[in-house]
Coordinates of C-alpha atoms in Angstrom, one line a residue:
Chain A
M1 CA 38.9 3.4 -0.3
S2 CA 41.6 4.2 2.1
A3 CA 41.4 7.2 4.3
R4 CA 44.1 9.0 2.4
Y5 CA 42.1 9.0 -0.8
R6 CA 38.7 9.5 0.9
I7 CA 39.3 13.3 0.8
L8 CA 40.6 13.3 -2.8
L9 CA 37.3 12.9 -4.6
P10 CA 35.3 15.6 -2.8
V11 CA 38.2 18.0 -3.4
V12 CA 38.3 17.2 -7.1
S13 CA 34.5 17.4 -7.4
L14 CA 34.5 20.8 -5.9
A15 CA 37.4 22.0 -8.0
V16 CA 35.8 20.7 -11.3
L17 CA 32.5 22.4 -10.5
L18 CA 34.3 25.6 -9.6
A19 CA 36.4 25.5 -12.7
A20 CA 33.3 25.0 -14.8
V21 CA 31.7 28.1 -13.2
F22 CA 34.8 30.2 -13.7
Y23 CA 35.1 29.0 -17.3
M24 CA 31.5 29.9 -18.1
Q25 CA 31.5 33.1 -16.1
P26 CA 35.0 34.5 -15.5
R27 CA 33.6 37.4 -13.5
A28 CA 32.7 34.9 -10.7
M29 CA 36.4 34.7 -10.0
S30 CA 36.2 37.7 -7.7
Y31 CA 35.5 38.5 -4.1
F32 CA 31.9 39.4 -4.9
G33 CA 31.3 36.5 -7.2
L34 CA 32.6 33.9 -4.7
N35 CA 30.5 35.5 -2.0
L36 CA 27.4 35.2 -4.2
L37 CA 28.2 31.6 -5.1
F38 CA 28.8 30.4 -1.6
N39 CA 26.3 32.7 0.1
L40 CA 24.2 30.0 1.7
A41 CA 27.0 27.5 2.2
V42 CA 27.7 28.1 5.8
P43 CA 24.4 26.9 7.3
I44 CA 24.3 24.0 4.9
A45 CA 27.9 23.0 5.9
L46 CA 27.0 23.3 9.6
A47 CA 23.9 21.1 9.1
T48 CA 26.1 18.6 7.2
V49 CA 28.6 18.4 10.1
A50 CA 25.6 17.8 12.4
Q51 CA 24.4 15.0 10.2
M52 CA 27.9 13.6 10.1
M53 CA 28.0 13.3 13.9
I54 CA 24.9 11.0 13.6
I55 CA 26.2 9.0 10.6
M56 CA 29.4 8.6 12.6
V57 CA 27.6 6.4 15.1
N58 CA 25.8 4.4 12.3
D59 CA 22.5 6.3 12.7
I60 CA 20.8 8.7 10.3
D61 CA 19.0 11.9 11.3
L62 CA 15.8 12.7 9.4
S63 CA 15.1 15.6 11.7
V64 CA 18.0 17.9 10.8
G65 CA 15.9 20.1 8.5
T66 CA 13.1 20.7 10.9
F67 CA 15.5 21.1 13.8
V68 CA 17.4 23.8 11.9
S69 CA 14.1 25.5 11.1
F70 CA 13.1 25.3 14.8
V71 CA 16.4 26.9 15.8
A72 CA 15.9 29.6 13.1
C73 CA 12.5 30.4 14.6
V74 CA 14.0 30.6 18.1
T75 CA 16.8 32.8 16.8
A76 CA 14.5 35.2 15.0
T77 CA 12.2 35.6 18.0
F78 CA 13.5 34.7 21.5
L79 CA 17.2 35.2 20.8
H80 CA 16.4 38.6 19.2
D81 CA 14.0 39.8 21.9
T82 CA 15.2 38.1 25.0
P83 CA 18.8 36.8 24.4
L84 CA 19.0 35.0 27.7
L85 CA 15.8 33.1 27.3
G86 CA 16.7 32.3 23.7
G87 CA 20.1 31.0 24.7
L88 CA 18.5 28.8 27.3
I89 CA 16.0 27.4 24.8
L90 CA 18.8 26.5 22.4
L91 CA 20.8 24.8 25.2
A92 CA 17.6 22.9 26.1
A93 CA 17.3 21.8 22.5
I94 CA 20.9 20.5 22.5
A95 CA 20.1 18.6 25.7
G96 CA 17.0 17.3 23.9
Y97 CA 19.2 15.9 21.2
A98 CA 21.5 14.2 23.7
A99 CA 18.4 12.7 25.4
I100 CA 17.3 11.3 22.0
G101 CA 20.7 9.7 21.5
A102 CA 20.6 8.2 25.0
L103 CA 17.0 6.9 24.4
I104 CA 18.0 5.3 21.1
E105 CA 21.0 3.5 22.7
A106 CA 19.2 2.5 26.0
R107 CA 16.2 1.0 24.2
Q108 CA 18.0 0.0 21.1
L109 CA 15.6 1.9 18.9
P110 CA 15.9 2.5 15.1
A111 CA 17.3 6.0 14.8
I112 CA 15.6 6.6 11.5
V113 CA 12.2 6.3 13.1
V114 CA 12.9 8.2 16.3
T115 CA 14.4 11.1 14.4
L116 CA 11.4 10.9 12.0
G117 CA 9.2 11.3 15.1
M118 CA 11.4 14.2 16.3
S119 CA 11.0 15.9 13.0
F120 CA 7.3 16.2 13.7
V121 CA 8.1 17.5 17.2
W122 CA 10.6 20.2 16.1
G123 CA 8.3 21.1 13.2
G124 CA 5.4 21.6 15.7
L125 CA 7.5 23.7 18.0
A126 CA 8.6 25.8 15.1
V127 CA 5.0 26.4 14.1
L128 CA 4.1 27.3 17.7
I129 CA 6.9 29.8 17.9
L130 CA 6.4 31.4 14.5
P131 CA 3.1 30.6 13.0
S132 CA 3.7 32.9 10.0
P133 CA 7.1 33.9 8.5
G134 CA 8.7 36.8 10.3
G135 CA 11.0 37.7 13.2
A136 CA 14.3 39.5 13.1
A137 CA 17.9 38.5 13.2
P138 CA 19.9 39.5 16.3
D139 CA 22.3 42.3 15.3
W140 CA 25.5 40.4 16.3
I141 CA 24.8 37.4 14.1
R142 CA 23.8 39.7 11.2
T143 CA 27.0 41.6 11.6
L144 CA 29.0 38.4 11.8
M145 CA 27.5 36.8 8.7
T146 CA 27.7 39.9 6.6
A147 CA 31.2 40.8 7.6
K148 CA 33.6 41.4 4.8
P149 CA 37.1 40.1 5.8
P150 CA 39.9 41.2 3.5
L151 CA 40.8 39.0 0.5
V152 CA 38.5 36.1 1.2
P153 CA 34.7 36.2 1.5
M154 CA 33.1 35.4 4.9
A155 CA 31.5 32.2 3.7
I156 CA 34.8 30.7 2.8
V157 CA 36.6 31.8 5.9
A158 CA 33.8 30.3 8.0
S159 CA 33.8 27.1 6.0
V160 CA 37.5 26.6 6.5
L161 CA 37.2 27.4 10.2
L162 CA 34.4 24.9 10.5
A163 CA 36.4 22.2 8.6
V164 CA 39.4 22.7 10.9
V165 CA 37.4 22.6 14.1
A166 CA 35.4 19.6 13.1
H167 CA 38.6 17.8 11.9
V168 CA 40.5 18.4 15.1
L169 CA 37.4 17.5 17.2
I170 CA 36.7 14.2 15.5
M171 CA 40.0 13.1 14.0
R172 CA 42.5 14.4 16.4
T173 CA 41.1 14.0 19.9
S174 CA 40.6 10.8 21.9
T175 CA 36.9 11.6 22.4
G176 CA 36.5 11.8 18.6
A177 CA 38.3 8.5 18.2
I178 CA 36.0 6.7 20.7
L179 CA 32.9 8.2 19.0
R180 CA 34.1 6.9 15.6
A181 CA 34.8 3.6 17.3
V182 CA 31.1 3.4 18.3
G183 CA 30.3 3.4 14.6
G184 CA 33.0 0.9 13.9
N185 CA 32.3 -1.7 16.6
A186 CA 29.9 -0.6 19.3
R187 CA 30.1 -3.9 21.1
A188 CA 33.9 -3.7 21.4
V189 CA 33.7 -0.2 22.8
G190 CA 31.0 -1.3 25.3
R191 CA 33.1 -4.3 26.4
S192 CA 36.1 -2.2 27.0
G193 CA 34.2 -0.3 29.7
W194 CA 32.7 2.7 28.0
S195 CA 29.1 3.7 28.5
L196 CA 27.5 3.5 25.1
V197 CA 24.5 5.5 26.3
Q198 CA 26.8 8.4 27.2
L199 CA 28.8 8.1 24.0
R200 CA 25.7 8.1 21.7
A201 CA 24.2 10.9 23.8
G202 CA 27.5 12.8 23.2
A203 CA 27.4 12.3 19.5
Y204 CA 23.8 13.5 19.3
A205 CA 24.6 16.5 21.5
L206 CA 27.4 17.4 19.1
A207 CA 24.9 17.1 16.3
G208 CA 22.5 19.3 18.2
L209 CA 25.2 21.9 18.8
F210 CA 26.1 22.1 15.1
G211 CA 22.4 22.1 14.2
V212 CA 21.9 25.1 16.5
L213 CA 24.9 26.9 14.8
S214 CA 23.3 26.2 11.4
G215 CA 20.0 27.7 12.4
V216 CA 21.6 30.8 14.0
T217 CA 23.8 31.5 11.0
L218 CA 20.9 30.9 8.6
V219 CA 18.9 33.6 10.2
G220 CA 22.1 35.8 10.1
L221 CA 21.9 35.5 6.3
T222 CA 18.2 35.6 5.7
T223 CA 17.3 38.2 8.5
S224 CA 14.0 36.4 9.2
A225 CA 12.7 32.9 9.6
D226 CA 9.7 30.7 9.0
A227 CA 8.8 27.2 10.2
N228 CA 9.7 25.6 6.9
I229 CA 12.9 27.6 6.2
A230 CA 15.4 24.7 6.2
L231 CA 13.3 21.6 5.5
R232 CA 15.5 20.6 2.5
Y233 CA 18.6 20.5 4.9
T234 CA 17.7 17.0 5.9
L235 CA 18.3 15.6 2.5
L236 CA 21.1 18.1 1.6
S237 CA 23.0 17.2 4.8
I238 CA 22.8 13.4 4.1
A239 CA 23.9 14.1 0.6
G240 CA 26.8 16.3 1.8
V241 CA 28.2 13.7 4.1
I242 CA 28.2 11.0 1.4
L243 CA 29.5 13.4 -1.2
G244 CA 32.3 14.2 1.2
G245 CA 33.5 10.6 1.3
G246 CA 31.6 9.4 4.4
E247 CA 30.0 6.0 4.6
F248 CA 26.8 5.0 6.2
T249 CA 28.4 2.4 8.4
G250 CA 31.6 1.8 10.3
G251 CA 32.2 5.3 11.6
R252 CA 34.1 6.0 8.4
I253 CA 33.5 9.7 8.0
S254 CA 35.6 12.7 6.9
P255 CA 34.8 16.1 8.6
V256 CA 36.8 18.1 6.0
G257 CA 35.1 16.1 3.2
A258 CA 31.7 16.8 4.7
V259 CA 32.3 20.5 4.6
I260 CA 33.6 20.3 1.1
G261 CA 30.6 18.1 0.1
A262 CA 28.2 20.8 1.5
L263 CA 30.1 23.5 -0.4
T264 CA 29.7 21.4 -3.6
L265 CA 26.0 21.1 -3.1
A266 CA 25.7 24.8 -2.2
L267 CA 27.7 25.7 -5.3
A268 CA 25.5 23.4 -7.5
G269 CA 22.5 25.3 -6.1
S270 CA 23.8 28.8 -6.7
F271 CA 25.5 27.7 -10.0
L272 CA 22.3 27.6 -12.1
S273 CA 20.8 30.8 -10.6
F274 CA 24.1 32.5 -11.1
M275 CA 24.2 31.4 -14.7
R276 CA 20.6 32.7 -15.1
L277 CA 19.4 29.2 -16.1
S278 CA 16.0 28.1 -15.1
P279 CA 15.8 27.6 -11.4
D280 CA 13.5 24.7 -12.1
W281 CA 16.5 22.5 -12.5
Q282 CA 18.3 23.7 -9.4
I283 CA 17.3 20.7 -7.3
G284 CA 17.8 18.4 -10.2
A285 CA 21.3 19.6 -10.7
Q286 CA 22.2 18.8 -7.1
G287 CA 20.8 15.3 -7.6
A288 CA 22.7 14.8 -10.9
I289 CA 26.0 16.0 -9.4
L290 CA 25.5 13.6 -6.4
I291 CA 24.9 10.7 -8.8
L292 CA 27.9 11.7 -10.9
V293 CA 30.2 11.9 -8.0
L294 CA 29.1 8.5 -6.6
A295 CA 29.6 7.0 -10.0
V296 CA 33.1 8.3 -10.2
R297 CA 33.7 7.0 -6.6
L298 CA 32.7 3.6 -7.8
L299 CA 35.3 3.7 -10.5
F300 CA 37.9 4.8 -8.0
A301 CA 36.9 1.9 -5.7
R302 CA 37.0 -0.6 -8.5
S303 CA 40.5 0.4 -9.7
G304 CA 41.6 0.4 -6.1
R305 CA 40.5 -3.1 -5.6
R306 CA 42.2 -4.2 -8.8
K307 CA 45.5 -2.7 -7.6
E308 CA 45.2 -4.5 -4.3
A309 CA 44.5 -7.7 -6.1
Q310 CA 47.6 -7.3 -8.2
H311 CA 49.9 -6.5 -5.2
G312 CA 48.3 -8.9 -2.8
Chain B
M1 CA 15.5 -19.1 7.1
A2 CA 13.2 -18.5 10.0
D3 CA 9.6 -19.1 9.3
A4 CA 7.7 -15.9 10.1
T5 CA 4.4 -17.8 10.7
A6 CA 5.7 -20.6 12.8
D7 CA 5.6 -18.9 16.2
R8 CA 2.3 -17.0 15.5
P9 CA -0.6 -18.0 17.7
S10 CA -3.5 -19.3 15.7
A11 CA -6.3 -18.8 18.1
V12 CA -8.4 -15.7 17.9
L13 CA -7.9 -15.2 21.6
S14 CA -4.3 -14.4 21.1
I15 CA -5.0 -11.7 18.5
H16 CA -3.4 -9.1 20.7
R17 CA 0.0 -10.7 20.0
R18 CA -0.3 -9.9 16.3
P19 CA 2.1 -7.1 15.4
W20 CA -0.7 -5.0 13.8
F21 CA -3.0 -5.2 16.8
W22 CA -1.9 -2.1 18.6
A23 CA -2.2 0.1 15.5
W24 CA -5.8 -0.8 15.2
V25 CA -6.5 -0.3 19.0
A26 CA -4.9 3.1 18.8
S27 CA -7.0 4.0 15.8
A28 CA -10.1 2.9 17.6
V29 CA -9.2 4.9 20.6
A30 CA -8.6 8.0 18.5
F31 CA -11.9 7.4 16.7
V32 CA -13.9 7.0 20.0
A33 CA -12.2 10.0 21.6
T34 CA -13.2 12.2 18.6
L35 CA -16.8 11.0 18.7
M36 CA -17.0 11.6 22.5
L37 CA -16.6 15.3 21.8
T38 CA -19.5 15.3 19.3
E39 CA -21.5 13.0 21.5
G40 CA -21.6 10.3 18.8
R41 CA -22.7 12.5 15.9
G42 CA -20.9 12.5 12.6
G43 CA -19.3 9.1 13.2
G44 CA -20.2 7.9 9.6
D45 CA -18.6 11.1 8.1
L46 CA -15.5 10.8 10.2
L47 CA -15.1 7.1 9.2
S48 CA -15.6 7.9 5.6
A49 CA -13.1 10.7 5.6
A50 CA -10.6 8.5 7.5
L51 CA -11.0 5.7 5.0
T52 CA -10.5 8.1 2.1
F53 CA -7.4 9.9 3.4
A54 CA -5.9 6.7 4.9
S55 CA -6.1 5.0 1.5
F56 CA -3.4 7.4 0.1
S57 CA -1.1 6.7 3.1
A58 CA -1.9 3.0 2.9
I59 CA -1.0 2.6 -0.8
V60 CA 2.3 4.4 -0.5
G61 CA 2.8 2.7 2.9
I62 CA 2.5 -0.7 1.3
G63 CA 5.1 0.1 -1.3
Q64 CA 7.4 1.5 1.5
M65 CA 6.7 -1.6 3.6
F66 CA 8.0 -4.0 0.9
V67 CA 11.1 -1.9 0.5
I68 CA 11.8 -1.7 4.3
T69 CA 11.3 -5.4 4.5
L70 CA 14.4 -5.8 2.4
G71 CA 16.5 -4.9 5.5
P72 CA 18.5 -2.1 7.1
G73 CA 19.3 0.8 4.7
N74 CA 16.5 -0.1 2.3
V75 CA 14.0 2.8 2.2
D76 CA 12.6 4.7 -0.7
L77 CA 13.0 8.5 -0.2
S78 CA 11.8 9.3 -3.7
I79 CA 8.1 8.5 -3.0
P80 CA 7.0 12.1 -2.6
A81 CA 8.8 13.3 -5.8
T82 CA 7.5 10.3 -7.8
M83 CA 3.9 11.1 -6.6
T84 CA 4.3 14.7 -7.6
L85 CA 5.7 13.8 -11.0
A86 CA 3.1 11.2 -11.7
G87 CA 0.3 13.4 -10.6
T88 CA 1.6 16.4 -12.6
L89 CA 2.3 14.5 -15.9
S90 CA -0.9 12.4 -15.9
L91 CA -3.2 15.4 -15.3
K92 CA -1.3 17.3 -17.9
F93 CA -1.7 14.4 -20.3
M94 CA -5.4 14.0 -19.7
D95 CA -6.1 17.8 -19.8
G96 CA -9.6 17.2 -18.4
A97 CA -10.6 14.8 -21.2
T98 CA -12.8 12.0 -19.9
G99 CA -11.7 9.6 -22.7
L100 CA -8.1 9.8 -21.5
I101 CA -8.7 8.6 -17.9
L102 CA -7.3 5.1 -18.5
P103 CA -4.4 6.2 -20.6
G104 CA -3.8 8.9 -18.0
L105 CA -3.6 6.1 -15.4
A106 CA -1.1 4.3 -17.6
V107 CA 1.0 7.5 -17.8
A108 CA 1.0 7.7 -14.0
L109 CA 1.9 4.1 -13.6
G110 CA 4.5 4.5 -16.3
V111 CA 6.1 7.4 -14.5
G112 CA 6.2 5.2 -11.4
L113 CA 7.7 2.3 -13.2
G114 CA 10.3 4.6 -14.8
A115 CA 11.2 6.1 -11.4
G116 CA 11.4 2.6 -9.9
V117 CA 13.7 1.3 -12.7
T118 CA 15.9 4.4 -12.4
N119 CA 16.1 3.9 -8.6
Y120 CA 17.0 0.3 -9.0
L121 CA 19.6 0.9 -11.7
L122 CA 21.3 3.5 -9.5
I123 CA 21.4 0.9 -6.6
R124 CA 22.5 -2.0 -8.8
V125 CA 24.8 -0.5 -11.4
L126 CA 26.3 2.4 -9.5
R127 CA 26.2 0.5 -6.2
I128 CA 24.8 3.6 -4.4
P129 CA 23.2 2.9 -1.0
P130 CA 19.4 2.9 -1.5
I131 CA 18.8 5.9 0.7
I132 CA 21.2 8.0 -1.3
A133 CA 20.1 6.6 -4.6
T134 CA 16.4 7.3 -4.1
L135 CA 17.3 10.7 -2.5
S136 CA 19.4 11.9 -5.4
A137 CA 17.0 10.5 -8.0
S138 CA 14.1 12.3 -6.2
F139 CA 15.9 15.6 -6.8
L140 CA 15.7 14.8 -10.5
Y141 CA 12.0 13.8 -10.4
Q142 CA 11.2 16.9 -8.4
S143 CA 12.9 19.1 -11.0
L144 CA 11.1 17.4 -13.8
A145 CA 7.8 18.0 -12.0
I146 CA 8.6 21.7 -11.4
W147 CA 9.7 22.1 -15.0
S148 CA 6.5 20.4 -16.5
N149 CA 4.1 22.0 -14.0
R150 CA 4.9 25.6 -14.7
G151 CA 2.5 26.7 -11.9
L152 CA -0.5 25.6 -13.9
R153 CA -3.3 23.8 -12.1
I154 CA -4.9 21.5 -14.6
K155 CA -8.2 20.1 -13.4
P156 CA -8.8 16.3 -13.6
P157 CA -11.5 15.0 -15.9
A158 CA -14.9 15.4 -14.2
A159 CA -15.7 11.6 -14.2
L160 CA -12.3 10.8 -12.6
S161 CA -12.8 13.6 -10.0
D162 CA -16.3 12.2 -9.2
F163 CA -14.9 8.7 -8.9
T164 CA -12.2 9.7 -6.4
T165 CA -14.5 11.8 -4.3
G166 CA -17.5 9.4 -4.6
A167 CA -18.6 6.2 -2.8
T168 CA -20.0 2.8 -3.7
L169 CA -22.5 1.3 -1.3
G170 CA -21.4 3.9 1.3
V171 CA -17.8 3.0 1.1
P172 CA -15.5 5.6 -0.4
N173 CA -14.2 4.5 -3.8
L174 CA -10.6 5.3 -2.8
A175 CA -10.9 3.1 0.2
L176 CA -12.0 0.3 -2.1
V177 CA -9.0 0.8 -4.2
G178 CA -6.7 1.0 -1.2
L179 CA -8.3 -2.2 0.4
G180 CA -8.0 -4.0 -2.9
I181 CA -4.3 -3.2 -3.2
A182 CA -3.9 -4.2 0.5
L183 CA -5.5 -7.6 -0.2
A184 CA -3.2 -8.1 -3.2
A185 CA -0.2 -7.1 -1.1
W186 CA -1.3 -9.5 1.7
L187 CA -1.6 -12.4 -0.8
L188 CA 1.8 -11.5 -2.2
L189 CA 3.5 -11.3 1.1
E190 CA 1.8 -14.1 3.0
R191 CA 0.7 -16.6 0.4
S192 CA 3.3 -16.4 -2.4
T193 CA 6.8 -17.6 -3.0
F194 CA 7.8 -14.0 -3.7
G195 CA 6.6 -13.0 -0.3
R196 CA 8.9 -15.6 1.3
W197 CA 11.7 -14.4 -0.8
I198 CA 11.3 -10.8 0.4
S199 CA 11.1 -11.8 4.0
A200 CA 14.1 -14.1 3.6
F201 CA 16.1 -11.3 1.9
G202 CA 15.4 -9.0 4.9
Q203 CA 16.2 -11.6 7.5
N204 CA 19.5 -12.6 6.1
E205 CA 20.5 -11.5 2.6
R206 CA 23.5 -13.8 2.4
A207 CA 21.5 -16.9 3.6
A208 CA 18.8 -16.0 1.1
R209 CA 21.3 -15.8 -1.7
L210 CA 22.9 -19.0 -0.8
S211 CA 19.6 -20.8 -0.6
G212 CA 18.8 -19.9 -4.1
V213 CA 16.6 -16.8 -3.7
P214 CA 17.0 -14.6 -6.8
V215 CA 18.0 -11.6 -4.6
E216 CA 18.5 -9.1 -7.4
F217 CA 15.1 -9.9 -9.0
V218 CA 13.5 -9.5 -5.6
R219 CA 15.2 -6.2 -5.0
A220 CA 14.3 -4.9 -8.5
V221 CA 10.6 -5.9 -8.2
T222 CA 10.3 -4.4 -4.8
F223 CA 11.8 -1.0 -5.7
I224 CA 9.9 -0.8 -9.0
G225 CA 6.6 -1.9 -7.3
A226 CA 7.0 0.7 -4.6
A227 CA 7.5 3.5 -7.1
A228 CA 4.6 2.3 -9.2
L229 CA 2.3 2.5 -6.1
A230 CA 3.7 6.0 -5.5
G231 CA 2.8 6.9 -9.1
L232 CA -0.7 5.5 -8.6
T233 CA -1.2 7.5 -5.4
G234 CA 0.0 10.6 -7.1
Y235 CA -2.6 10.1 -9.8
L236 CA -5.4 9.5 -7.3
L237 CA -4.4 12.3 -4.9
A238 CA -4.1 14.8 -7.7
S239 CA -7.5 13.8 -9.1
F240 CA -9.0 13.8 -5.6
S241 CA -7.8 17.3 -4.7
G242 CA -8.7 18.8 -8.1
G243 CA -5.2 19.2 -9.5
A244 CA -1.5 18.4 -9.0
A245 CA 0.5 20.7 -6.7
L246 CA 4.3 20.7 -6.4
N247 CA 4.2 20.0 -2.7
M248 CA 1.5 17.4 -2.9
G249 CA 3.8 14.5 -2.0
Q250 CA 5.7 16.3 0.7
E251 CA 4.1 14.9 3.8
Y252 CA 4.0 11.3 2.4
L253 CA 7.7 10.7 3.0
L254 CA 7.2 10.8 6.7
I255 CA 3.8 9.2 6.6
S256 CA 4.9 6.3 4.4
I257 CA 7.6 5.4 6.9
A258 CA 5.5 6.1 9.9
V259 CA 2.6 3.8 8.9
V260 CA 5.1 1.0 8.4
V261 CA 6.5 1.5 11.9
I262 CA 3.2 2.1 13.6
G263 CA 1.8 -1.0 11.8
G264 CA 4.2 -3.2 13.7
C265 CA 6.6 -4.1 10.9
S266 CA 10.2 -4.5 11.9
I267 CA 12.1 -1.4 10.8
A268 CA 15.2 -3.7 10.5
G269 CA 13.4 -5.6 7.8
G270 CA 12.4 -9.2 7.4
Y271 CA 9.1 -9.1 9.3
S272 CA 6.2 -7.2 7.8
N273 CA 2.4 -7.3 7.8
V274 CA -0.2 -5.7 5.6
P275 CA -3.1 -5.2 8.1
G276 CA -0.8 -3.0 10.2
I277 CA -0.3 -0.6 7.3
W278 CA -4.0 0.2 7.1
G279 CA -4.1 0.4 10.9
G280 CA -1.2 2.9 10.9
A281 CA -2.7 4.8 8.0
L282 CA -6.1 5.2 9.8
F283 CA -4.3 6.1 13.0
M284 CA -2.3 8.9 11.3
F285 CA -5.5 10.4 10.0
L286 CA -7.6 9.9 13.1
I287 CA -5.1 11.3 15.6
V288 CA -4.9 14.5 13.5
S289 CA -8.7 14.8 13.4
M290 CA -9.0 14.0 17.1
L291 CA -6.5 16.8 18.0
N292 CA -8.3 19.0 15.5
S293 CA -11.7 18.5 17.1
Y294 CA -10.2 19.2 20.5
G295 CA -9.3 22.6 19.1
L296 CA -5.5 22.1 19.1
G297 CA -3.5 24.0 16.6
A298 CA -1.2 22.7 13.9
G299 CA 1.9 23.0 16.1
V300 CA 0.5 20.9 19.0
R301 CA -0.8 18.4 16.5
L302 CA 2.6 17.9 15.0
I303 CA 4.3 17.6 18.4
V304 CA 1.7 15.0 19.6
T305 CA 2.0 13.0 16.4
G306 CA 5.8 12.9 16.7
A307 CA 5.7 12.0 20.4
I308 CA 3.2 9.1 19.6
I309 CA 5.5 7.7 16.9
I310 CA 8.4 7.7 19.3
A311 CA 6.3 6.2 22.1
I312 CA 5.1 3.4 19.8
V313 CA 8.6 2.5 18.6
A314 CA 9.9 2.6 22.2
A315 CA 7.1 0.3 23.4
A316 CA 7.3 -2.0 20.4
S317 CA 11.0 -2.5 20.6
G318 CA 10.8 -3.2 24.3
K319 CA 8.6 -6.2 23.6
E320 CA 10.9 -7.5 20.8
S321 CA 14.2 -7.3 22.7
T322 CA 15.3 -10.7 24.0

């Protein structure tokens, strides 16, 4: 699939799902309804962008969920009680992410295993900080996340902002181009004089940054935290990136698509609860939508190949 | 195709060069360190508990090992959901009736086979990368389990419960099951044509295809087999712990991958070994009980476990790099 069409499918998927919601429940087509539907979308979208930074350099991060949980625990405790110390811990966590990236590159380690190990570490730290659910959200993030901007709900404003920032950062800057090139052909990037250790560390640091933002915004919405609050984000974030047109190899990713993919998953999640259907099927619906979109993508890719064959 | 056994030392003296050696050394160290605290008492109990709990990790680990052997990107993320679904449905089917123990086992294996076939079809027909295919399918299995569980905790038949918690000649029954499966897996991997096919697939899929390995058959059997083992583990674990719980499979996603890595299998595929899976499984249990007996809390335990996994990978890959 060419880059131009990469974004098409995620947009169509989201539009179809949204249309289905509006058709079944026209009252959702309101400020309040949209707010409810996309309520938890912002932290999921941020976690998805974090995962995208890792997939961009051909790795996969199995620790996103525990990392966001850890950040949520820090936010609800240190960042609330002693903002300076909390901020320093979060900065150290980002540095930790960068160090993991550097270690993976320097020793040529399999990222899936290292991040798996890190998921234990972040999970352990989260349990140490907050052994039982609790804590409190800092007022400023609570205010920010529950703000009611005119016309469009906060969740959508924040998502659009995130998509624009991520797009400019990854698709429009030279740093972003080099980072994507690491995923495309790391050896070529290395041969042309770049330090692969620094670049991979950079990609991981970006993932850490967006992971931190995810945890902080999550606490802004939930007002408290626990050590398991975001465990499902690991799987959701991988799904979101792929749903958004990203691929596992070659640095072929789409930041805007990733945000839309996350919104689609969040919508699928709130869809059923909003329709008052059994929440038993909530996770299943996300899985089914994922499979459906990938099936459609296969059809697109096949017809694309046929056209190329005709013209070529 | 590279011969995995050609460069292996045959003498017992060079046993330390076997890929699984360090997992067993680490397990032994953790075992001794725990016993030092109790001054040698309770060694038998600890060993028995380790064998029992490690058998769950070992059985799912063996399934995951075969999948990982297929090469980069091949990993089964649906193992926890398959375990939960198989445990839930089989216990619900048996409903405590002793006469239904074997049919119940068939239900659990059937759930596993069904999940495996679904996973494979998603990979094959829809061309979804295995990670995403097993991930999205696991959402469906988890939902099915939630739907059929309804928060009820159905007890396993008494005879089955006794079997899973009991021992034969001092060896826990579950360990016997786990060792039996390990032996079968070892024969399959090291002594059969199919094992050669799996390794060839993981070393170079294209070369394997061109040299006549039925790659799609190998992939299908591997994914279906891994899911069937997950189903079996779900059945055993639910019977062992007195009922199926919706989160019963949760920790086995990480553990199944961790035991493969700790056991010295190549995460990039192509080179695997069965003894390492048991070594890794024992280690994962013993390290937790060691930290427990030294009075460390859950948080520290998790951190140390994670640090050890990373340290082992960093050390192992250093040796492999050429």
